[in-house]
Coordinates of C-alpha atoms in Angstrom, one line a residue:
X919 CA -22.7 -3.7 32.1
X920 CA -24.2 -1.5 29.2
X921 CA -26.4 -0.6 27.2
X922 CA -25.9 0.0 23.5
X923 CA -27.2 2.8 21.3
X924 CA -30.6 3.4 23.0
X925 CA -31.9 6.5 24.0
X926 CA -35.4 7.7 25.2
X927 CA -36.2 9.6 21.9
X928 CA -36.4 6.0 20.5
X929 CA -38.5 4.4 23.7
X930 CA -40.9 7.7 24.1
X931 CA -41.3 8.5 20.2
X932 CA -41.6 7.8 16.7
X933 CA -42.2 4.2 16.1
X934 CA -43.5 1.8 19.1
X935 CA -41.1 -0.8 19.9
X936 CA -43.9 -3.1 18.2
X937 CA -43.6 -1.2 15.0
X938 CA -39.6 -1.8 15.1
X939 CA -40.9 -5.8 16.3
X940 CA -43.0 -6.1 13.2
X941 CA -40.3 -5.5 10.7
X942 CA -37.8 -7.8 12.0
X943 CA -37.2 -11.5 10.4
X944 CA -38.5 -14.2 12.0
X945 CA -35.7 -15.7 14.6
X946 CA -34.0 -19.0 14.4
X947 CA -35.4 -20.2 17.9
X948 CA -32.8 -23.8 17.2
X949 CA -30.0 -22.0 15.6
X950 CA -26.7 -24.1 14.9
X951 CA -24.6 -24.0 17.3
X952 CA -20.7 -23.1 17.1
X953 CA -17.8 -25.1 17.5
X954 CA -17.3 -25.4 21.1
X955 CA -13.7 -25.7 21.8
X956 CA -11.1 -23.1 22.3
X957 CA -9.5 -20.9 19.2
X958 CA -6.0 -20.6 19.4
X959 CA -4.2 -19.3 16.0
X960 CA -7.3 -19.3 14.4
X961 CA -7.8 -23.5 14.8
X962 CA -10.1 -25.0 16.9
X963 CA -8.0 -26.9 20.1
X964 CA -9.7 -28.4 23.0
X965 CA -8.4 -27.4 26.6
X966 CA -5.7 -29.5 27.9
X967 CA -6.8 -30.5 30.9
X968 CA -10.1 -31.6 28.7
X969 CA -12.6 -30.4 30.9
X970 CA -15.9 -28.4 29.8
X971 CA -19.0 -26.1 31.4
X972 CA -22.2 -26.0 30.8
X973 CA -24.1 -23.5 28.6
X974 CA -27.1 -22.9 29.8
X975 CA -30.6 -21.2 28.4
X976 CA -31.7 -18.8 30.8
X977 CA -35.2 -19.1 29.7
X978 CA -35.8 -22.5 30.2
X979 CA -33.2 -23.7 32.3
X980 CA -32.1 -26.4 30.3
X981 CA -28.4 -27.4 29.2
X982 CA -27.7 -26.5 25.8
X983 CA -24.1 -27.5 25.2
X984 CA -20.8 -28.2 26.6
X985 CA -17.9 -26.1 25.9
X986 CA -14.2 -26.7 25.8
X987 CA -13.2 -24.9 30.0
X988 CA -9.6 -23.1 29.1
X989 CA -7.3 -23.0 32.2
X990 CA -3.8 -21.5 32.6
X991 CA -1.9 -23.5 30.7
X992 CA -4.1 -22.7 27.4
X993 CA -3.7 -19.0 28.0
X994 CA 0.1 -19.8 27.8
X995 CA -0.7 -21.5 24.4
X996 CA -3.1 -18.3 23.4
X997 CA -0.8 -15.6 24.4
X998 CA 2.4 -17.2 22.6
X999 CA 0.6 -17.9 19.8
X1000 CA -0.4 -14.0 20.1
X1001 CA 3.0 -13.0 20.8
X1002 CA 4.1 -14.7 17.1
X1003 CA 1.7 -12.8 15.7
X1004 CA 2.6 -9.6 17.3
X1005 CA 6.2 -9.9 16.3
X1006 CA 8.2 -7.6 13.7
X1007 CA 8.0 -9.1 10.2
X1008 CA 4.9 -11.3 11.0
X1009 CA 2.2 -10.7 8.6
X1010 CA 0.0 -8.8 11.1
X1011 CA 2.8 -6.2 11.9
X1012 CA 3.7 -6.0 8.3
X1013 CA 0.2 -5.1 6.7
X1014 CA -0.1 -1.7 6.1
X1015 CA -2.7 -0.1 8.6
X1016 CA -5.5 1.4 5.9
X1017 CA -5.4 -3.0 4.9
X1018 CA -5.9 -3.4 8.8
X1019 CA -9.0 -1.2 8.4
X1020 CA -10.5 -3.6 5.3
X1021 CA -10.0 -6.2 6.9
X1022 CA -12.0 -4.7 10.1
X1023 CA -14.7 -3.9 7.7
X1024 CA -14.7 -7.5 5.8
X1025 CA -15.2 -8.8 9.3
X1026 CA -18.6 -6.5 9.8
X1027 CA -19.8 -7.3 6.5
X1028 CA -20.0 -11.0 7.8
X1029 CA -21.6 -10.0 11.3
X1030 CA -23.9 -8.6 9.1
X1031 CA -24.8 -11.6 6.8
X1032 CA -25.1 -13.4 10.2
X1033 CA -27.2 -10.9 12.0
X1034 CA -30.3 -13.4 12.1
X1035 CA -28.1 -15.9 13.5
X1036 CA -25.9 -13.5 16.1
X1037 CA -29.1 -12.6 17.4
X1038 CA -30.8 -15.5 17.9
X1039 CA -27.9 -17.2 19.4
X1040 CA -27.4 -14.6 22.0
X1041 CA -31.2 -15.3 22.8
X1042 CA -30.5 -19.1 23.2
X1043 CA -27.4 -18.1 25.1
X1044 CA -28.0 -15.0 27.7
X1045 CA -31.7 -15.0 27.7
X1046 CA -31.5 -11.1 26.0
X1047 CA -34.3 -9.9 24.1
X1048 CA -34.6 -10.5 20.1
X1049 CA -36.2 -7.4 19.3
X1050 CA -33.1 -5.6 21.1
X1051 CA -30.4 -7.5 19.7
X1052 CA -31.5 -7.0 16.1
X1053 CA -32.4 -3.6 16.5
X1054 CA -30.1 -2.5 18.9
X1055 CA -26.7 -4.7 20.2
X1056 CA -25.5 -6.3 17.0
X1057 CA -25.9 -3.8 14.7
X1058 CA -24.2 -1.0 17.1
X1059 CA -21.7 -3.5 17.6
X1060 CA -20.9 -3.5 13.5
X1061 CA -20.7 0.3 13.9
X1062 CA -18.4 -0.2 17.0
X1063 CA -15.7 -2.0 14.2
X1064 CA -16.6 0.6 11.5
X1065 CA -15.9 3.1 13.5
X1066 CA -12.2 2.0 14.6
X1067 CA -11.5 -0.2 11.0
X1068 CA -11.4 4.2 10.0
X1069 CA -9.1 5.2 12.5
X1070 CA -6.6 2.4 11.5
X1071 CA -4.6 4.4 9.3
X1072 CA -4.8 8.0 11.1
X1073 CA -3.3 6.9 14.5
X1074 CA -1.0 9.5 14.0
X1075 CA 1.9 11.0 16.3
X1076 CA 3.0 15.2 16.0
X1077 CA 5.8 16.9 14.8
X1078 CA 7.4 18.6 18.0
X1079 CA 9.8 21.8 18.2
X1080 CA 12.8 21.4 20.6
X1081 CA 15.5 23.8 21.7
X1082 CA 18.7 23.6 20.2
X1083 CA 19.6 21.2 16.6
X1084 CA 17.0 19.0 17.4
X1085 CA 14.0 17.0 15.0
X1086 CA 11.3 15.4 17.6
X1087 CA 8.3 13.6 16.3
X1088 CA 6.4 10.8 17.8
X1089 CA 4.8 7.5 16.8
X1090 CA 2.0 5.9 18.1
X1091 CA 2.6 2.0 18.3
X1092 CA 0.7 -0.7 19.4
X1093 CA 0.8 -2.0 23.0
X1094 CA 1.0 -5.9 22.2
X1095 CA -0.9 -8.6 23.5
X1096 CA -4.0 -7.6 24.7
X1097 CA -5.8 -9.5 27.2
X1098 CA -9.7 -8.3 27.1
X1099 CA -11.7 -10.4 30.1
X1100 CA -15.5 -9.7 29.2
X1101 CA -18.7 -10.3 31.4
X1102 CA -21.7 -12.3 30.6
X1103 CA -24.5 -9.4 29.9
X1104 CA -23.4 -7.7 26.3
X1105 CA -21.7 -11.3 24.4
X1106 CA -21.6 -9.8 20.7
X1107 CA -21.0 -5.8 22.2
X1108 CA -18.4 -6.5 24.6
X1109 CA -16.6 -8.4 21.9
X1110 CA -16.7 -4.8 19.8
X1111 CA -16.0 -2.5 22.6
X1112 CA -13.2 -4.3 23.4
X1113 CA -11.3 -5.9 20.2
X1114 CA -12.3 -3.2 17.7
X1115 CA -9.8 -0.5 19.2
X1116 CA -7.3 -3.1 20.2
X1117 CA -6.8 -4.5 16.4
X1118 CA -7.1 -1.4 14.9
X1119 CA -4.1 0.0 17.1
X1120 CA -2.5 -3.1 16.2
X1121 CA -2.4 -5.4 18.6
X1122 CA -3.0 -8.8 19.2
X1123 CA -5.1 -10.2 21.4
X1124 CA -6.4 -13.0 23.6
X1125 CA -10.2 -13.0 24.5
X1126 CA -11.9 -14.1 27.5
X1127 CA -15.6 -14.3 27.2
X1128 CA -17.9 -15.5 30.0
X1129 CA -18.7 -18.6 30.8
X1130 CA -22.7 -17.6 30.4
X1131 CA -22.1 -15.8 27.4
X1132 CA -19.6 -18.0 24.8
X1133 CA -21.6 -19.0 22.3
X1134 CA -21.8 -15.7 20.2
X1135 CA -18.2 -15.1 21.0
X1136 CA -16.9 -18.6 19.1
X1137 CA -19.2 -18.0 16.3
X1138 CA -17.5 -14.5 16.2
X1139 CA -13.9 -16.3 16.0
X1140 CA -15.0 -18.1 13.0
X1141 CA -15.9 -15.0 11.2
X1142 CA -12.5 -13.6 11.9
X1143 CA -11.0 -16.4 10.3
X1144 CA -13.3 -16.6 7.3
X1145 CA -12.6 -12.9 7.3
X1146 CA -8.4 -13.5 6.4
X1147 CA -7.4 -12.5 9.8
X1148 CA -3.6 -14.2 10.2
X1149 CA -3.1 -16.9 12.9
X1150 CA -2.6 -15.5 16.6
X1151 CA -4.3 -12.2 16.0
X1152 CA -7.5 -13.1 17.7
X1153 CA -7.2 -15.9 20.4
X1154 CA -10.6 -16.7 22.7
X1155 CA -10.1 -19.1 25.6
X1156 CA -13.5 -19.5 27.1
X1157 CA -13.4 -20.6 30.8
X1158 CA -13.1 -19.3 34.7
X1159 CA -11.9 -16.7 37.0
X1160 CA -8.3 -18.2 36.8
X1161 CA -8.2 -17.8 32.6
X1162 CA -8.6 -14.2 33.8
X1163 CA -5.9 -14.4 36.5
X1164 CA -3.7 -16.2 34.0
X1165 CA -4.0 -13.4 31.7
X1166 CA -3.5 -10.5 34.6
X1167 CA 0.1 -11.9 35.6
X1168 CA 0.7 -13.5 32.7
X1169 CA 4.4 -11.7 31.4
X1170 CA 3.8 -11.7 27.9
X1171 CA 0.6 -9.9 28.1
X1172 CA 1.3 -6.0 27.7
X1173 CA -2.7 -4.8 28.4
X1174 CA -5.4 -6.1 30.2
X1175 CA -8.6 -4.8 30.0
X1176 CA -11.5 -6.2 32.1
X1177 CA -15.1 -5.0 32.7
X1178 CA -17.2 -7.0 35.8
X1179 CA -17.6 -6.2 39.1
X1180 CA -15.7 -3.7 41.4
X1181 CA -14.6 -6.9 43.6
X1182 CA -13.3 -9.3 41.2
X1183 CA -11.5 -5.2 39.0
X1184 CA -9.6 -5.0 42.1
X1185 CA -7.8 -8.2 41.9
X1186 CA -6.9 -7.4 38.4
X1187 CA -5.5 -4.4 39.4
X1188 CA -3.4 -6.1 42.0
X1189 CA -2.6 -8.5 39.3
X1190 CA -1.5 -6.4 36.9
X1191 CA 0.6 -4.4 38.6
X1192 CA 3.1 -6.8 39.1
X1193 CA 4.2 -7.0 35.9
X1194 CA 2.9 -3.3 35.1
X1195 CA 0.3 -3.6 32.3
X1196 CA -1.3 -1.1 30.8
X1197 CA -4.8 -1.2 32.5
X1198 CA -8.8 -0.3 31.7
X1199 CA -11.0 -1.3 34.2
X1200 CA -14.9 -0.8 33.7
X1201 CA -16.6 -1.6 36.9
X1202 CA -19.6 -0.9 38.9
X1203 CA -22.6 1.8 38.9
X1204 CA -24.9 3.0 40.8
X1205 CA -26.1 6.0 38.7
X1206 CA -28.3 8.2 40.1
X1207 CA -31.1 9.5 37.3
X1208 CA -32.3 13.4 38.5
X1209 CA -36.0 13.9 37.6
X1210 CA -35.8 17.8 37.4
X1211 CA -39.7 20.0 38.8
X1212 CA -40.0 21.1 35.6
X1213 CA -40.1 17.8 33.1
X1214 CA -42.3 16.0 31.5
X1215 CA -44.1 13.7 34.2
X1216 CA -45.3 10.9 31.4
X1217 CA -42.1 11.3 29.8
X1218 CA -40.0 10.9 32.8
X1219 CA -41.6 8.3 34.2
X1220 CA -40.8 6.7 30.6
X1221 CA -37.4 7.8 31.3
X1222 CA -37.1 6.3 34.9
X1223 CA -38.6 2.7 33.7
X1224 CA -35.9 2.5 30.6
X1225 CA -32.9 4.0 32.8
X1226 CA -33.2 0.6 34.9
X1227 CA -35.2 -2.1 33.4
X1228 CA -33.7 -2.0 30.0
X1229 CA -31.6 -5.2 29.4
X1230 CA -33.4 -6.9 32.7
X1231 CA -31.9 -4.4 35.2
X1232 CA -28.1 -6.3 34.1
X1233 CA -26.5 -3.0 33.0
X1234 CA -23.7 -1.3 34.9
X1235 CA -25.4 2.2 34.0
X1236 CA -28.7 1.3 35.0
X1237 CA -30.5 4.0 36.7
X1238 CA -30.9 2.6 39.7
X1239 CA -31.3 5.5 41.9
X1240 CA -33.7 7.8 40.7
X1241 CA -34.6 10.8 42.8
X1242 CA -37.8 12.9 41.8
X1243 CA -38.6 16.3 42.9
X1244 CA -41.0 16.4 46.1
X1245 CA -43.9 17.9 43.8
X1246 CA -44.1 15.3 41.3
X1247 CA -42.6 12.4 43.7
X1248 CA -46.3 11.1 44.2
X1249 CA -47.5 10.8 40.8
X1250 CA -44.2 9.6 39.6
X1251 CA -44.8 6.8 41.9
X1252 CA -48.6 5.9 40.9
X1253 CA -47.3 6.3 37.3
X1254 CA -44.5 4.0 37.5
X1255 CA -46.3 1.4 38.9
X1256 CA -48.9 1.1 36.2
X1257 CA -45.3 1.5 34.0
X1258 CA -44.2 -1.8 35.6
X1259 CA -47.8 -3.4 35.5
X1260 CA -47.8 -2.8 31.4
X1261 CA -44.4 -5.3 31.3
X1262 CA -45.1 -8.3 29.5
X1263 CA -42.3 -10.7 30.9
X1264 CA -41.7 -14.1 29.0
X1265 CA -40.1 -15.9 25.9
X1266 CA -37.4 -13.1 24.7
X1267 CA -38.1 -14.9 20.9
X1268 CA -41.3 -13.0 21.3
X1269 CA -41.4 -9.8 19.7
X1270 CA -43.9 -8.8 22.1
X1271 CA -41.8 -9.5 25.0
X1272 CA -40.7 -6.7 27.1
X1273 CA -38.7 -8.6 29.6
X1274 CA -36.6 -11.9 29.4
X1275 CA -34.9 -13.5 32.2
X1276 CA -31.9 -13.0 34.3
X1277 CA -28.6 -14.5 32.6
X1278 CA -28.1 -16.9 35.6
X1279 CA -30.0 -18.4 38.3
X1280 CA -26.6 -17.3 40.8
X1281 CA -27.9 -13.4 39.7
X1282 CA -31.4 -14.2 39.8
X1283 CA -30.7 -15.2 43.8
X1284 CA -28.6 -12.7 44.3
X1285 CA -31.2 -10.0 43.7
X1286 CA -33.8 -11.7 45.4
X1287 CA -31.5 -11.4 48.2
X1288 CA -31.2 -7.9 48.0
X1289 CA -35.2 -7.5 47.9
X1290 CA -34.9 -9.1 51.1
X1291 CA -32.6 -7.3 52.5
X1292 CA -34.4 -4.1 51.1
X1293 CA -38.1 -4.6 52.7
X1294 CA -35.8 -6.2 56.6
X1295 CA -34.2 -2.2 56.2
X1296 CA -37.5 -0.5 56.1
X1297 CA -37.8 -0.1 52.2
X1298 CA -41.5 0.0 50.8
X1299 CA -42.2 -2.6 48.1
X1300 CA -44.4 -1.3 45.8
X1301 CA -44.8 -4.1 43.2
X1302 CA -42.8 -7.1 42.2
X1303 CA -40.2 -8.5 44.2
X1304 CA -40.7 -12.3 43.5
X1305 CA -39.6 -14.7 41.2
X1306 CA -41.7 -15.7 38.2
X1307 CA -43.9 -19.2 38.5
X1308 CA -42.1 -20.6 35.7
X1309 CA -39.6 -22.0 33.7
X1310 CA -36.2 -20.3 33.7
X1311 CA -34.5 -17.4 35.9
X1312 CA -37.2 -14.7 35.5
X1313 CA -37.7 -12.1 37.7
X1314 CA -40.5 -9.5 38.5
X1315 CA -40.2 -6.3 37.7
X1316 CA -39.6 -4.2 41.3
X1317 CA -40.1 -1.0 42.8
X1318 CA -39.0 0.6 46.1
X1319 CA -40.1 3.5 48.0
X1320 CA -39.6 5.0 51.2
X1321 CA -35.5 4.5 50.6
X1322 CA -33.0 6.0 52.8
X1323 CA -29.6 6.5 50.8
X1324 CA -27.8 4.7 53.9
X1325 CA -29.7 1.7 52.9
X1326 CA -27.9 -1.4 51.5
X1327 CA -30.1 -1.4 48.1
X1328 CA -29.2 2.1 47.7
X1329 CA -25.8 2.1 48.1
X1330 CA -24.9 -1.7 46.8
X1331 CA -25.6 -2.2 43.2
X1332 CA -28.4 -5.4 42.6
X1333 CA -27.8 -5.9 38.6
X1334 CA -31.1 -6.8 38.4
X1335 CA -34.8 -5.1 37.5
X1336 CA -35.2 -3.4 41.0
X1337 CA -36.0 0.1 40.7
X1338 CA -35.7 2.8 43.7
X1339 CA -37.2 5.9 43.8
X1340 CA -36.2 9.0 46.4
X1341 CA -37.9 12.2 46.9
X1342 CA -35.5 15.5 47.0
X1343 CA -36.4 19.0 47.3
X1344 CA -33.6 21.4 46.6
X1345 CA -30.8 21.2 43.5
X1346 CA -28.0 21.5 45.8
X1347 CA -29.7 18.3 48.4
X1348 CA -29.9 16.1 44.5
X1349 CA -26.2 17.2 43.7
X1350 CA -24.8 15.8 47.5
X1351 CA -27.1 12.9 47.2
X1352 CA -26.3 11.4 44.0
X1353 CA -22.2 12.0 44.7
X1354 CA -23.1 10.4 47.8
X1355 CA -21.8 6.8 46.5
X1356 CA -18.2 5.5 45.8
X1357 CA -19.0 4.7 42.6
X1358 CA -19.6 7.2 39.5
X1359 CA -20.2 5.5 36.0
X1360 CA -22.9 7.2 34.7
X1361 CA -25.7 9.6 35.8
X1362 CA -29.0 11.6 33.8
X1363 CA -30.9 14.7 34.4
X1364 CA -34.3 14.9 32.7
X1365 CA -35.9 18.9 32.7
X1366 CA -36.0 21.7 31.0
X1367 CA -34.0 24.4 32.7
X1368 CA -30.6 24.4 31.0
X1369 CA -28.9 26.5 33.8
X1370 CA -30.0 24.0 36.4
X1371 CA -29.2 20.8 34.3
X1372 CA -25.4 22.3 33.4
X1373 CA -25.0 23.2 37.5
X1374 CA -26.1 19.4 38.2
X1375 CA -23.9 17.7 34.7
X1376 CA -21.0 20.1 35.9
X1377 CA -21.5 19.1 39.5
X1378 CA -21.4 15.2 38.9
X1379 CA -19.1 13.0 39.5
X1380 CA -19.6 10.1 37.4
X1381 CA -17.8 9.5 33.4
X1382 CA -21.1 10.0 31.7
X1383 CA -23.7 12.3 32.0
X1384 CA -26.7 11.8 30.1
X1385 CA -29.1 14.7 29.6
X1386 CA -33.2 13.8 28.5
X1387 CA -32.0 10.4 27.4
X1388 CA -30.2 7.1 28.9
X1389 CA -28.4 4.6 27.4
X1390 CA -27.2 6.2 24.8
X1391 CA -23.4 4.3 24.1
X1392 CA -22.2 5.0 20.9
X1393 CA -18.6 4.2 19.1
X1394 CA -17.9 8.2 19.0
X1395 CA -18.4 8.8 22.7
X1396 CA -16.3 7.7 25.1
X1397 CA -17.4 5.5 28.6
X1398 CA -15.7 4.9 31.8
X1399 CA -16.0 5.5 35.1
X1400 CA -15.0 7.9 38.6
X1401 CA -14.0 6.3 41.9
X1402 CA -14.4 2.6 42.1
X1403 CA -16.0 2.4 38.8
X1404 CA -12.7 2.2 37.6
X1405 CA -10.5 4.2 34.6
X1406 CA -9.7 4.4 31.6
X1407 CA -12.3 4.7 28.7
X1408 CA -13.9 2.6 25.6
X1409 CA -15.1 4.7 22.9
X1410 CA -14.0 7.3 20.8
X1411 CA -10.4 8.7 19.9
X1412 CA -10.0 7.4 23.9
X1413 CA -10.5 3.8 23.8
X1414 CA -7.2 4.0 20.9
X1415 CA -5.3 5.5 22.8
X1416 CA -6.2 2.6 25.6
X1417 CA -4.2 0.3 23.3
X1418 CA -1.3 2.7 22.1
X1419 CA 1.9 3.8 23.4
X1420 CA 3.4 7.1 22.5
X1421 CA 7.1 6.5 21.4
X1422 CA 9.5 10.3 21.2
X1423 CA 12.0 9.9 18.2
X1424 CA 14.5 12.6 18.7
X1425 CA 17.2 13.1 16.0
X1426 CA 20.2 15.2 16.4
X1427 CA 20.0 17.5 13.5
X1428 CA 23.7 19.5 11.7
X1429 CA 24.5 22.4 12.0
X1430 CA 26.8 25.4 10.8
X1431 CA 29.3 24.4 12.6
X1432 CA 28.9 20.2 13.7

């Protein structure tokens, strides 16, 4: 789905990306690995029906461990354990909220001592880049929990004036059990976006990694407990589609919130509503990136090549449409080519690397597919478009021309490192084009001309706008999506209020004459 805390003033300036490299610590390629099973108030339980998945390293192919495969019967056991916890009088509900926020903060001070580790886990794990991960994902991720461990305390209702003898003020109080359903291409950053707010508001929660992205998660359980969270505050039951069901209709959970596809968003939405839960969906993108006459063509083209192969193309944001003015369209083209040509594809250990593999070989296929599909539509392929001769789910780095915006790869998102790029000639053609989509998660205009890029930002409709940058996700800001990108937001004041009801006290006050 995202990115995290990247922008193009870090990829176009400053230090190189092998200056960054170059300072890092040297990874633990054969880290430890976790304990395996499920965590359900805060011990280690293997699933009752005793089965188990695979974990698999993208770059090699190879099995790397089995792993306890929750079902619906350990949600049950996860959300009533979460349910004690979330009851009045319980130790959770009874700390005061400023002692919420230390104990946040405790938790990021041990991410921190385990940053080598995180990271290289991750790598083992999902096949993400090293270099990004240290630099980039787990450290933004600490920041995510920093950010909310503060707001803890200041979740604060308002005083409000009523007609007649009347005191009104209102509370803001935790939702309850939280069910957060997380896919498989940010492991240690969905686990921020998602618990940080929900723990800070005061909930409890039950956590649903993905099956290709556990690892990180588990070790992440272990922290909270060495931490002093109490039992049943954080649950994670590893597993399938139907731990995610389980959690959608399950009574006793009071929020869901689930980032994936637009496909599998709808059926938690139909799930949900049967028992009306409070509901953030993060779904799908297909985010058009403007290239403006007047920018920077090197610096664009920079732009363009971060926007959608950053993270191996598996971002929700990616800038996977990108539509260039007619009179630099050609060069932008040449350019990018010899963009895609400088990729050094291979071990994502490497600090040289540029690109690692895909996080499955299902997703790998999948985009292949779509290549396919792309050239049998009339699409140019200008480079790439194969998979790698090698170990592992590795992908070349693609590049399509000649696009019609009727076509399937530019109306369908890929997920994958497939970029497309369309020629426009007038601001008011760009505006229609790039709304032209049913989805609307983020967008970017790169120029110069502030009237023309606050016509375009104004004239979008997608949750983000990003202007001369891309990927840049931080804990202030907050992210979600238009049309079938879903709603509600992470981030910011908004993603608290995504786990906090607003309660109206109202208090009959005396009078002269009562």
């Amino acid at each position: 789905m995202f990115a995290v805390g990247n922008s193009c003033k870090r990829s176009l300036g400053g230090l190189s990306k092998r200056t960054y490299a170059s300072k890092l610590p040297e990874p633990q390629r054969n880290p430890k690995l976790p304990n395996t099973k499920l965590f359900i108030n805060n011990e280690w339980v293997d699933a009752l029906s005793g089965k188990t998945f695979k974990a698999v390293n993208p770059t090699t192919g190879e099995v790397i461990t089995e792993i306890q495969k929750g079902g619906k019967e350990d949600v049950d056991r996860a959300v009533q354990a979460a349910r004690e916890a979330f009851k009045l009088g319980a130790p959770w509900r009874k700390m005061d909220a400023s002692k919420r926020g230390i104990l946040i903060n405790k938790f990021v001070d041990l991410m921190e001592r385990d940053l080598v580790y995180l990271s290289s886990l991750e790598v083992l794990d999902c096949g993400k880049l090293y270099n990004t991960l240290m630099r980039t994902d787990v450290p933004t991720s600490g920041k995510n929990f920093r950010y909310y461990a503060g707001f803890a305390d200041k979740n604060n209702g308002i005083t409000t004036a009523m007609d007649g003898s009347f005191l009104s003020y209102t509370r803001h109080e935790p939702v309850g059990v939280a069910g957060l359903i997380a896919p498989w291409n940010f492991g240690v950053a969905f686990v921020a976006w998602k618990l940080a707010p929900a723990l800070a508001a005061g909930c409890t929660a039950v956590f649903k990694p993905s099956q290709h992205s556990t690892l990180t998660t588990l070790h992440l359980a272990e922290l909270m407990k060495e931490a002093g969270f109490p039992p049943g505050v954080v649950n994670i039951v590893p597993g399938g589609g139907d731990v995610g069901t389980a959690l959608a209709v399950h009574p006793d959970v009071d929020k869901v919130s689930f980032t994936g596809s637009t496909e599998i968003g709808k059926v938690v939405y139909r799930n949900g509503s049967e028992t009306m839960k409070r509901l953030t969906l993060q779904l799908a993108g297909k985010s058009p990136n403007i290239i403006l006459p007047d920018a920077d063509l090197d610096q664009a083209v920079e732009h363009g090549h971060f926007a959608i192969f950053n993270n191996t193309g598996q971002c929700c944001t990616a800038g996977s449409r990108t539509f260039v003015h007619e009179s630099m369209y050609e060069k932008f083209v040449e350019k990018s080519i010899a963009r895609i040509k400088a990729v050094k594809i291979g071990d994502p250990f490497d600090l040289s690397t540029n690109q690692g593999p895909q996080t499955t070989e299902e997703q790998l296929n999948i985009i292949l597919k779509m290549v396919e599909q792309g050239k049998k539509e009339g699409a140019k392929l200008e480079i790439g478009g194969n998979r790698v001769d090698r170990p592992g789910f590795f992908m070349e780095p693609t590049l399509f021309t000649d696009l019609k915006d009727d076509m399937t790869i530019a109306k369908e998102e890929i997920f994958g490192p497939v970029q497309q790029i369309f020629s426009y000639k007038t601001i008011d053609e760009v505006i229609e084009r790039a709304n032209n989509t049913e989805y609307g998660l983020a967008s970017s205009i790169f120029g110069q001309n502030i009237d023309q890029i606050n016509t375009i930002a104004q004239a979008l409709r997608a949750g983000l706008v990003w202007i001369n940058c891309y990927h840049a996700i931080l804990p202030q800001a907050p992210f979600g999506g238009y049309k079938m990108s879903g709603f509600g937001r992470e981030g910011g004041p908004y993603g608290l209020e995504e786990f906090s009801e607003v309660k109206a006290v109202i208090m009959k006050t005396p009078t002269k004459n009562s």
